[in-house]
Tab-separated table of C-alpha atoms and ligand atoms in Angstrom:
chain	number	residue	atom	x	y	z
E	3	MET	CA	-10.345	-20.462	78.593
E	4	GLN	CA	-6.785	-19.539	77.706
E	5	THR	CA	-5.905	-15.888	78.407
E	6	LEU	CA	-5.111	-13.956	75.246
E	7	GLN	CA	-1.535	-12.721	74.892
E	8	SER	CA	-0.250	-9.641	73.098
E	9	VAL	CA	1.240	-10.131	69.617
E	10	PRO	CA	4.848	-11.405	70.039
E	11	GLY	CA	7.259	-8.482	69.923
E	12	MET	CA	4.526	-5.978	70.856
E	13	ASN	CA	4.603	-4.976	74.493
E	14	ASP	CA	2.534	-3.260	77.139
E	15	VAL	CA	3.974	-0.407	79.179
E	16	LEU	CA	2.514	-0.647	82.676
E	17	PRO	CA	2.120	2.302	85.059
E	18	ALA	CA	5.293	1.406	86.982
E	19	ASP	CA	7.342	1.840	83.768
E	20	ALA	CA	5.279	4.591	82.199
E	21	ALA	CA	6.853	7.167	84.540
E	22	ARG	CA	10.263	6.400	82.995
E	23	TRP	CA	8.819	6.660	79.479
E	24	ARG	CA	7.284	10.027	80.288
E	25	ALA	CA	10.501	11.343	81.823
E	26	MET	CA	12.392	10.327	78.676
E	27	GLU	CA	9.776	11.884	76.393
E	28	ASP	CA	9.798	15.096	78.457
E	29	ALA	CA	13.597	15.294	78.249
E	30	PHE	CA	13.408	14.705	74.487
E	31	ARG	CA	10.819	17.434	73.950
E	32	ALA	CA	12.716	19.894	76.121
E	33	THR	CA	16.047	19.209	74.373
E	34	CYS	CA	14.548	19.520	70.869
E	35	GLU	CA	12.682	22.723	71.701
E	36	ARG	CA	15.952	24.223	73.025
E	37	TYR	CA	17.536	23.508	69.639
E	38	GLY	CA	14.632	25.195	67.787
E	39	PHE	CA	12.782	22.067	66.587
E	40	GLY	CA	8.970	21.848	66.573
E	41	GLU	CA	6.903	18.696	67.027
E	42	VAL	CA	5.192	16.923	64.112
E	43	ARG	CA	2.679	14.076	64.522
E	44	THR	CA	1.911	11.917	61.515
E	45	PRO	CA	-0.459	8.938	61.025
E	46	LEU	CA	0.637	5.434	62.049
E	47	CYS	CA	-0.298	4.190	58.608
E	48	GLU	CA	0.640	5.406	55.113
E	49	PHE	CA	0.241	4.286	51.521
E	50	THR	CA	2.764	1.466	51.030
E	51	GLU	CA	4.320	3.262	48.085
E	52	LEU	CA	5.693	5.965	50.403
E	53	PHE	CA	8.005	3.432	52.061
E	54	THR	CA	8.929	1.406	48.990
E	55	ARG	CA	9.942	4.625	47.210
E	56	SER	CA	11.867	6.166	50.102
E	57	VAL	CA	13.304	3.414	52.309
E	58	GLY	CA	14.108	1.377	49.180
E	59	GLU	CA	12.720	-1.748	47.469
E	60	THR	CA	15.730	-3.914	48.272
E	61	THR	CA	16.193	-3.010	51.929
E	62	ASP	CA	15.445	-5.527	54.702
E	63	VAL	CA	12.750	-3.223	56.002
E	64	VAL	CA	10.767	-3.173	52.743
E	65	GLU	CA	11.571	-6.703	51.567
E	66	LYS	CA	10.899	-8.570	54.791
E	67	GLU	CA	9.632	-6.491	57.652
E	68	MET	CA	6.672	-4.297	56.740
E	69	TYR	CA	3.145	-4.813	58.050
E	70	THR	CA	1.271	-4.290	54.799
E	71	PHE	CA	-2.423	-4.859	54.208
E	72	GLU	CA	-5.223	-3.841	51.879
E	73	ASP	CA	-7.907	-1.487	53.118
E	74	ARG	CA	-11.556	-1.949	52.149
E	75	GLY	CA	-11.016	0.097	49.021
E	76	GLY	CA	-8.263	-2.270	47.848
E	77	ARG	CA	-5.448	0.241	48.497
E	78	SER	CA	-2.191	-1.062	49.912
E	79	LEU	CA	-1.414	0.494	53.300
E	80	THR	CA	1.560	-0.090	55.638
E	81	LEU	CA	2.072	0.501	59.343
E	82	ARG	CA	4.981	2.923	59.389
E	83	PRO	CA	8.332	1.139	59.856
E	84	GLU	CA	10.143	4.454	60.497
E	85	GLY	CA	9.391	8.164	60.733
E	86	THR	CA	11.511	9.903	58.099
E	87	ALA	CA	9.361	9.042	55.077
E	88	SER	CA	6.142	10.128	56.829
E	89	ALA	CA	7.733	13.379	58.016
E	90	VAL	CA	8.945	14.169	54.484
E	91	ARG	CA	5.476	13.465	53.101
E	92	ALA	CA	3.945	15.786	55.707
E	93	TYR	CA	6.559	18.437	54.913
E	94	LEU	CA	5.782	18.196	51.182
E	95	ASN	CA	2.036	18.375	51.888
E	96	SER	CA	2.410	21.490	54.065
E	97	VAL	CA	5.252	23.969	54.428
E	98	ALA	CA	7.779	22.846	51.786
E	99	GLY	CA	6.846	25.762	49.503
E	100	THR	CA	6.599	28.477	52.132
E	101	GLU	CA	8.995	27.423	54.848
E	102	PRO	CA	11.752	25.392	53.220
E	103	LEU	CA	13.992	25.660	56.292
E	104	ALA	CA	11.929	23.545	58.707
E	105	ARG	CA	13.115	21.623	61.789
E	106	TRP	CA	10.847	18.934	63.130
E	107	TYR	CA	10.902	16.287	65.828
E	108	TYR	CA	8.580	13.337	66.459
E	109	MET	CA	8.047	10.379	68.727
E	110	GLY	CA	5.861	7.339	68.456
E	111	ALA	CA	5.302	3.696	67.587
E	112	MET	CA	6.938	2.072	64.540
E	113	PHE	CA	6.338	-1.453	63.227
E	114	ARG	CA	8.773	-3.951	61.750
E	115	GLY	CA	8.248	-7.705	61.572
E	116	GLU	CA	11.694	-8.604	62.907
E	117	ARG	CA	12.551	-11.610	65.085
E	118	PRO	CA	11.926	-10.358	68.633
E	119	ALA	CA	14.946	-10.231	70.975
E	120	LYS	CA	16.184	-7.994	73.782
E	121	GLY	CA	16.139	-4.485	72.272
E	122	ARG	CA	14.418	-5.675	69.069
E	123	TYR	CA	10.627	-5.650	68.841
E	124	ARG	CA	7.844	-5.670	66.270
E	125	GLU	CA	6.181	-2.625	67.709
E	126	PHE	CA	8.871	-0.287	68.968
E	127	HIS	CA	9.111	3.429	69.541
E	128	GLN	CA	11.377	6.060	68.112
E	129	VAL	CA	12.165	9.636	68.925
E	130	GLY	CA	13.491	11.452	65.880
E	131	ALA	CA	14.600	14.831	64.549
E	132	GLU	CA	14.758	16.063	60.947
E	133	ALA	CA	16.088	19.351	59.528
E	134	TYR	CA	15.035	20.355	55.996
E	135	GLY	CA	16.428	22.870	53.560
E	136	ASP	CA	20.066	23.228	54.641
E	137	GLY	CA	22.780	21.306	52.845
E	138	GLY	CA	25.765	22.652	54.797
E	139	PRO	CA	27.940	20.788	57.287
E	140	ALA	CA	26.956	22.963	60.291
E	141	VAL	CA	23.472	21.476	60.551
E	142	ASP	CA	24.927	17.951	60.395
E	143	ALA	CA	27.134	18.752	63.382
E	144	GLU	CA	24.301	20.523	65.176
E	145	ILE	CA	21.819	17.679	64.786
E	146	ILE	CA	24.373	15.032	65.806
E	147	ASP	CA	25.100	17.170	68.856
E	148	LEU	CA	21.350	17.359	69.578
E	149	GLY	CA	21.158	13.548	69.633
E	150	TYR	CA	24.213	13.266	71.843
E	151	ALA	CA	22.942	15.972	74.224
E	152	PHE	CA	19.628	14.153	74.603
E	153	ILE	CA	21.292	10.777	75.236
E	154	ARG	CA	23.415	12.394	77.951
E	155	ALA	CA	20.408	14.243	79.385
E	156	ILE	CA	18.682	10.946	80.175
E	157	GLY	CA	21.722	9.649	81.998
E	158	ILE	CA	23.328	7.306	79.440
E	159	GLU	CA	27.068	7.651	79.861
E	160	HIS	CA	28.624	5.040	77.615
E	161	THR	CA	27.954	6.275	74.114
E	162	ASP	CA	30.000	6.491	70.950
E	163	VAL	CA	29.046	8.658	68.030
E	164	ARG	CA	30.263	6.905	64.855
E	165	ILE	CA	30.247	8.824	61.607
E	166	ASN	CA	30.968	8.086	57.966
E	167	SER	CA	30.201	9.610	54.577
E	168	LEU	CA	28.367	7.983	51.670
E	169	GLY	CA	29.310	10.869	49.397
E	170	SER	CA	26.967	12.139	46.725
E	171	GLY	CA	26.474	12.021	42.957
E	172	ASP	CA	28.430	9.139	41.502
E	173	THR	CA	30.376	8.251	44.679
E	174	ARG	CA	27.879	5.565	45.550
E	175	LEU	CA	27.906	4.304	41.965
E	176	ARG	CA	31.692	4.033	41.930
E	177	TYR	CA	31.756	2.403	45.343
E	178	ARG	CA	28.977	0.072	44.280
E	179	GLN	CA	31.026	-1.045	41.295
E	180	ALA	CA	34.070	-1.578	43.531
E	181	LEU	CA	31.947	-3.791	45.800
E	182	VAL	CA	30.634	-5.798	42.841
E	183	ASP	CA	34.224	-6.275	41.618
E	184	TYR	CA	35.367	-7.377	45.085
E	185	PHE	CA	32.467	-9.678	45.987
E	186	THR	CA	31.788	-11.323	42.601
E	187	PRO	CA	34.727	-13.774	42.854
E	188	LEU	CA	33.598	-14.541	46.433
E	189	LYS	CA	29.934	-14.937	45.505
E	190	GLU	CA	29.639	-18.578	46.601
E	191	LYS	CA	30.770	-17.639	50.114
E	192	LEU	CA	28.128	-14.917	50.554
E	193	SER	CA	24.782	-15.491	52.284
E	194	ALA	CA	21.810	-16.167	49.992
E	195	ASP	CA	20.451	-12.656	50.590
E	196	SER	CA	23.768	-11.052	49.734
E	197	GLN	CA	24.219	-13.163	46.602
E	198	ARG	CA	20.960	-11.715	45.370
E	199	ARG	CA	21.899	-8.194	46.463
E	200	LEU	CA	25.229	-8.339	44.709
E	201	LEU	CA	23.270	-7.293	41.632
E	202	THR	CA	20.483	-5.207	43.146
E	203	ASN	CA	22.076	-3.412	46.119
E	204	PRO	CA	25.662	-4.433	46.942
E	205	LEU	CA	25.994	-1.748	49.659
E	206	ARG	CA	23.706	-3.839	51.826
E	207	ILE	CA	26.358	-6.585	51.941
E	208	ILE	CA	28.526	-4.229	54.010
E	209	ASP	CA	25.935	-3.932	56.779
E	210	SER	CA	24.540	-7.477	56.499
E	211	LYS	CA	24.076	-9.226	59.835
E	212	SER	CA	25.009	-12.667	58.438
E	213	GLU	CA	28.206	-14.245	59.849
E	214	GLN	CA	29.188	-15.449	56.360
E	215	ASP	CA	29.112	-11.900	54.999
E	216	ILE	CA	30.844	-10.413	58.038
E	217	ALA	CA	33.758	-12.834	57.546
E	218	LEU	CA	34.359	-11.476	54.016
E	219	ARG	CA	34.188	-7.829	55.024
E	220	PRO	CA	37.757	-7.001	56.174
E	221	GLY	CA	39.239	-6.946	52.650
E	222	ALA	CA	36.321	-5.067	51.094
E	223	PRO	CA	36.796	-1.569	49.593
E	224	ARG	CA	36.262	1.353	51.998
E	225	LEU	CA	33.671	3.944	51.240
E	226	THR	CA	35.730	6.928	52.335
E	227	ASP	CA	38.383	6.103	49.702
E	228	TYR	CA	35.788	6.928	47.013
E	229	LEU	CA	34.732	10.404	48.133
E	230	GLY	CA	35.025	13.309	45.684
E	231	ASP	CA	36.584	16.632	46.780
E	232	GLU	CA	33.310	18.342	47.721
E	233	ASP	CA	32.111	15.384	49.717
E	234	ARG	CA	35.445	15.125	51.478
E	235	ASN	CA	35.390	18.850	52.339
E	236	HIS	CA	31.857	18.496	53.691
E	237	PHE	CA	32.839	15.496	55.788
E	238	ASP	CA	35.978	17.240	57.096
E	239	ALA	CA	33.915	20.309	58.031
E	240	VAL	CA	31.376	18.175	59.930
E	241	GLN	CA	34.248	16.669	61.908
E	242	SER	CA	35.857	19.973	62.775
E	243	MET	CA	32.511	21.431	63.876
E	244	LEU	CA	31.756	18.411	66.047
E	245	ALA	CA	35.180	18.870	67.631
E	246	LYS	CA	34.359	22.545	68.206
E	247	LEU	CA	31.090	21.544	69.917
E	248	GLY	CA	32.924	19.053	72.104
E	249	THR	CA	30.807	16.154	70.794
E	250	PRO	CA	33.042	13.084	70.885
E	251	PHE	CA	32.961	10.982	67.693
E	252	VAL	CA	34.918	8.393	65.748
E	253	VAL	CA	35.038	7.888	61.987
E	254	ASP	CA	33.845	4.352	61.227
E	255	PRO	CA	34.225	3.342	57.556
E	256	THR	CA	32.044	0.229	57.992
E	257	ILE	CA	28.843	2.207	58.559
E	258	VAL	CA	26.674	2.204	55.416
E	259	ARG	CA	23.168	2.263	57.007
E	260	GLY	CA	20.313	-0.071	56.129
E	261	LEU	CA	17.997	2.379	54.362
E	262	ASP	CA	18.479	3.573	50.783
E	263	TYR	CA	17.792	7.286	51.036
E	264	TYR	CA	21.100	8.404	52.581
E	265	THR	CA	23.758	10.665	51.028
E	266	ARG	CA	26.917	12.209	52.505
E	267	THR	CA	27.086	12.213	56.331
E	268	ILE	CA	25.740	9.099	58.067
E	269	PHE	CA	26.099	8.272	61.755
E	270	GLU	CA	25.180	5.932	64.575
E	271	PHE	CA	24.889	6.370	68.327
E	272	LYS	CA	26.233	3.211	70.002
E	273	GLU	CA	25.932	2.071	73.601
E	274	THR	CA	29.391	0.880	74.560
E	275	SER	CA	29.108	-0.755	78.002
E	276	GLY	CA	27.919	-4.041	76.444
E	277	MET	CA	24.662	-4.045	78.399
E	278	LEU	CA	22.542	-4.064	75.225
E	279	GLY	CA	24.253	-7.094	73.660
E	280	ALA	CA	23.812	-7.318	69.885
E	281	GLN	CA	21.211	-4.505	69.798
E	282	ASP	CA	23.688	-1.830	70.883
E	283	THR	CA	22.781	0.810	68.278
E	284	LEU	CA	20.750	3.343	70.219
E	285	GLY	CA	19.941	5.266	67.096
E	286	ALA	CA	21.164	6.399	63.723
E	287	GLY	CA	20.641	8.804	60.892
E	288	GLY	CA	22.224	10.871	58.208
E	289	ARG	CA	21.727	13.184	55.266
E	290	TYR	CA	19.163	12.386	52.603
E	291	ASP	CA	19.639	15.185	50.104
E	292	ASN	CA	17.734	13.533	47.224
E	293	LEU	CA	14.709	12.072	48.978
E	294	ILE	CA	12.469	15.133	48.919
E	295	GLU	CA	12.986	15.547	45.184
E	296	GLU	CA	12.475	11.820	44.620
E	297	LEU	CA	9.131	12.078	46.387
E	298	GLY	CA	8.024	14.904	44.118
E	299	GLY	CA	9.321	18.040	45.869
E	300	ARG	CA	11.807	20.668	44.783
E	301	PRO	CA	15.449	19.679	45.384
E	302	THR	CA	15.806	20.170	49.143
E	303	PRO	CA	18.639	18.812	51.268
E	304	ALA	CA	17.787	17.243	54.619
E	305	VAL	CA	19.386	15.497	57.575
E	306	GLY	CA	18.025	13.685	60.599
E	307	TRP	CA	18.140	10.745	62.995
E	308	ALA	CA	15.969	8.468	65.073
E	309	LEU	CA	16.710	6.759	68.390
E	310	GLY	CA	14.977	3.619	69.662
E	311	CYS	CA	13.114	4.373	72.911
E	312	GLU	CA	13.174	0.804	74.271
E	313	ARG	CA	16.963	0.685	73.824
E	314	LEU	CA	17.356	4.119	75.410
E	315	LEU	CA	15.373	2.992	78.454
E	316	LEU	CA	17.324	-0.272	78.739
E	317	ALA	CA	20.584	1.685	78.579
E	318	ALA	CA	19.342	4.323	81.022
E	319	SER	CA	18.116	1.768	83.575
E	320	GLY	CA	19.416	2.668	86.975
E	321	HIS	CA	19.896	6.284	85.919
E	322	THR	CA	16.635	7.940	85.039
E	323	VAL	CA	13.792	8.831	87.317
E	324	ALA	CA	11.262	6.272	88.508
E	325	ALA	CA	11.298	7.875	91.967
E	326	HIS	CA	7.779	8.278	93.306
E	327	PRO	CA	6.605	11.893	93.403
E	328	PRO	CA	5.898	13.192	96.933
E	329	SER	CA	2.400	12.014	97.742
E	330	ALA	CA	-0.318	11.708	100.368
E	331	MET	CA	-2.747	8.965	101.345
E	332	VAL	CA	-6.115	9.142	103.051
E	333	ILE	CA	-7.209	6.443	105.523
E	334	ALA	CA	-10.759	6.041	106.829
E	335	ILE	CA	-11.196	4.335	110.211
E	336	ALA	CA	-14.878	3.466	110.213
E	337	LYS	CA	-17.218	1.450	112.375
E	338	SER	CA	-21.008	1.936	112.360
E	339	ASP	CA	-21.044	5.151	110.327
E	340	GLU	CA	-18.908	3.636	107.584
E	341	LEU	CA	-20.406	5.294	104.540
E	342	ALA	CA	-20.273	8.783	106.052
E	343	VAL	CA	-16.579	8.368	106.981
E	344	GLN	CA	-15.705	6.852	103.615
E	345	GLY	CA	-17.480	9.726	101.848
E	346	GLU	CA	-15.511	12.234	103.935
E	347	ALA	CA	-12.257	10.408	103.113
E	348	LEU	CA	-13.047	10.670	99.397
E	349	ALA	CA	-13.839	14.380	99.809
E	350	ILE	CA	-10.468	14.940	101.555
E	351	ALA	CA	-8.635	13.100	98.755
E	352	LYS	CA	-10.432	15.263	96.195
E	353	ALA	CA	-9.533	18.474	98.061
E	354	LEU	CA	-5.852	17.448	98.070
E	355	ARG	CA	-5.947	16.412	94.405
E	356	ASP	CA	-7.671	19.693	93.453
E	357	ALA	CA	-4.750	21.431	95.173
E	358	GLY	CA	-2.349	19.516	92.891
E	359	ILE	CA	-1.163	16.965	95.479
E	360	VAL	CA	-0.790	13.320	94.359
E	361	THR	CA	-3.150	11.462	96.715
E	362	HIS	CA	-3.774	7.727	97.123
E	363	ILE	CA	-6.788	6.113	98.699
E	364	ASP	CA	-7.707	2.449	99.002
E	365	THR	CA	-11.403	2.672	98.180
E	366	ARG	CA	-12.014	-0.869	99.447
E	367	PHE	CA	-11.311	0.712	102.886
E	368	GLY	CA	-11.387	-2.175	105.383
E	369	LYS	CA	-8.570	-2.723	107.905
E	370	ALA	CA	-6.357	0.303	108.604
E	371	ASP	CA	-3.197	-1.808	108.120
E	372	ARG	CA	-4.199	-2.741	104.617
E	373	GLN	CA	-5.008	0.881	103.776
E	374	PHE	CA	-1.569	1.953	105.034
E	375	ARG	CA	0.132	-0.732	102.932
E	376	HIS	CA	-1.611	0.628	99.834
E	377	GLY	CA	-0.061	4.052	100.464
E	378	GLU	CA	3.366	2.593	101.273
E	379	LYS	CA	3.406	0.827	97.924
E	380	HIS	CA	3.240	4.231	96.266
E	381	GLY	CA	5.837	5.751	98.597
E	382	ALA	CA	3.308	8.121	100.224
E	383	ARG	CA	4.736	10.361	102.952
E	384	ALA	CA	1.670	12.208	104.325
E	385	GLY	CA	-0.998	9.968	105.897
E	386	ILE	CA	-4.337	11.632	106.643
E	387	VAL	CA	-6.378	9.502	109.052
E	388	ILE	CA	-10.019	10.229	109.846
E	389	GLY	CA	-12.817	8.588	111.812
E	390	SER	CA	-16.167	9.826	113.071
E	391	ALA	CA	-14.553	11.579	116.073
E	392	GLU	CA	-12.333	13.688	113.795
E	393	ILE	CA	-15.269	14.537	111.525
E	394	ALA	CA	-17.285	15.717	114.537
E	395	ALA	CA	-14.337	17.815	115.818
E	396	GLY	CA	-13.484	19.297	112.393
E	397	THR	CA	-9.947	17.866	112.575
E	398	VAL	CA	-7.786	15.233	110.872
E	399	ASN	CA	-4.753	13.255	112.065
E	400	LEU	CA	-1.742	13.993	109.923
E	401	LYS	CA	1.039	11.380	110.004
E	402	ASP	CA	4.539	11.803	108.640
E	403	LEU	CA	4.912	8.203	107.484
E	404	PHE	CA	8.650	8.592	106.975
E	405	ALA	CA	9.427	10.154	110.388
E	406	LYS	CA	6.684	8.089	112.103
E	407	THR	CA	5.162	11.147	113.852
E	408	GLN	CA	1.560	12.281	114.099
E	409	ARG	CA	-0.342	15.503	114.860
E	410	THR	CA	-3.989	16.495	115.007
E	411	ILE	CA	-4.665	19.531	112.815
E	412	PRO	CA	-7.784	21.532	111.882
E	413	ARG	CA	-9.466	20.266	108.725
E	414	ALA	CA	-9.355	23.839	107.370
E	415	SER	CA	-5.525	23.903	107.258
E	416	LEU	CA	-5.205	20.419	105.721
E	417	VAL	CA	-3.939	21.431	102.281
E	418	ASP	CA	-1.302	23.850	103.639
E	419	GLU	CA	-0.081	21.347	106.219
E	420	VAL	CA	0.182	18.469	103.728
E	421	ARG	CA	1.980	20.675	101.226
E	422	ALA	CA	4.470	21.775	103.914
E	423	LEU	CA	5.079	18.172	104.974
E	424	LEU	CA	5.654	16.946	101.408
E	425	SER	CA	8.212	19.680	100.740
E	426	ALA	CA	10.083	19.156	104.051
E	427	PRO	CA	13.500	17.423	103.822
E	428	THR	CA	13.271	13.623	103.994
E	429	PRO	CA	14.323	12.424	107.457
E	430	GLY	CA	17.781	10.848	107.186
E	431	GLY	CA	17.909	11.915	103.501
E	432	PRO	CA	20.535	14.057	101.758
V	511	HAM	P1	17.001	2.933	61.744
V	511	HAM	O1	18.468	2.719	61.844
V	511	HAM	O2	16.234	1.957	60.911
V	511	HAM	O3	16.807	4.405	61.160
V	511	HAM	O4	16.334	2.971	63.170
V	511	HAM	C1	16.797	3.875	64.159
V	511	HAM	C2	16.758	3.223	65.517
V	511	HAM	O5	15.462	2.696	65.800
V	511	HAM	C3	17.660	2.010	65.667
V	511	HAM	O6	18.997	2.401	65.892
V	511	HAM	C4	17.061	1.332	66.895
V	511	HAM	O7	17.451	1.949	68.091
V	511	HAM	C5	15.583	1.594	66.667
V	511	HAM	N1	14.991	0.386	66.073
V	511	HAM	C6	14.930	0.040	64.775
V	511	HAM	N2	14.307	-1.146	64.630
V	511	HAM	C7	13.969	-1.558	65.870
V	511	HAM	C8	13.293	-2.715	66.405
V	511	HAM	N3	12.810	-3.672	65.611
V	511	HAM	N4	13.139	-2.806	67.753
V	511	HAM	C9	13.598	-1.836	68.574
V	511	HAM	N5	14.231	-0.724	68.133
V	511	HAM	C10	14.422	-0.593	66.799
V	511	HAM	C11	15.607	4.990	60.895
V	511	HAM	O8	14.552	4.552	61.252
V	511	HAM	C12	15.738	6.312	60.171
V	511	HAM	N6	14.384	6.819	59.912
V	511	HAM	C13	16.563	7.305	60.952
V	511	HAM	C14	16.657	8.642	60.285
V	511	HAM	C15	15.967	9.752	60.572
V	511	HAM	N7	17.456	8.938	59.274
V	511	HAM	C16	17.259	10.188	58.908
V	511	HAM	N8	16.356	10.691	59.683
């Protein structure tokens, strides 16, 4: 029978990689908590309407990429393609009335039916941060700095922060008209998608991935030329505060973002060494001052971002963690009294584990060599070897597998001795 495969674009994380995922998640939590954000966890699945109303009917995500299905009651549900809409819904359902100034972070799986490639998957993971209730430029700078601080904390060095402003009020409308005026005479040269969007959502032409559209972009009107005074002041203030924080950034007028809910400041975190190829946007975000009201809340400004975990881990490869924690292994050398020795070996492993020490044991037992190899695979340093003679004498043999030395110690001092060995400097190490 053929072995079943996972759904294309949906991947397993095996134990060897999970340590890197956990280290990244821990760094994310720690960084967010330092900036005064609290964690929110929302369902993987929402009513479809939440995404069509927030992300936007004419976006790629809603038009082509959502995993939508009917539940048994005939309601249309969608696996979340992003976290902002769900977080806003949760905010509206909970603290919006009592705690308008909320700061939340989240992490978890998102689903988009895109063509799988390196850095682009159908189930992927995001870490994200959202700040509600503050419309000023300081929180924009602060939250961009939070994203940058986290990216640096996990060891990614080659990052650009690119920022732009979509303005507010009628800025988008005026810019939209300018785009229609510019692209209409060129309509035949646009991709089929963009020809359709010329009427429904011309902004999307500016961030289209089609080569045909990209070729027409250089002469197109620039968003920043359409900002009103207040929007320009806001954008200038964000820049001067970022400079004050020492967060490096560049203004990039070609950023428009692929989701419809944005207003004013928008930004992207790019990996710049080239190692991610075409999928070099680590994450992105911006202000969405109208979304909460559009979803039925009181007018409440908001700003946030999300970073793609798979891309972060690709970009951090070689930097973050993955070192084995200091650990021990227990080896049973057994002949006739096998079960008694194996039982004692298990009891020793349990005693070490109860004391908080990572302990490996090859429960198939068998040849000592094979048991040692099992521990080596996990980078174990302390080897505890027992046989019936040691059990009778109330001792164990403790090996330093790095220094290749061995001592016989009383069973009673096992935990203290192993702990001391695992915290001793590595022979030949730094
Ligand atoms: P987004 O630009 O759609 O924004 O996604 C943010 C990041 O998620 C991307 O830059 C990328 O790293 C990752 N990502 C997106 N799609 C995929 C995929 N198919 N495979 C792998 N990684 C992917 C948002 O989702 C907004 N909710 C961000 C936001 C938060 N804006 C305001 N608050």
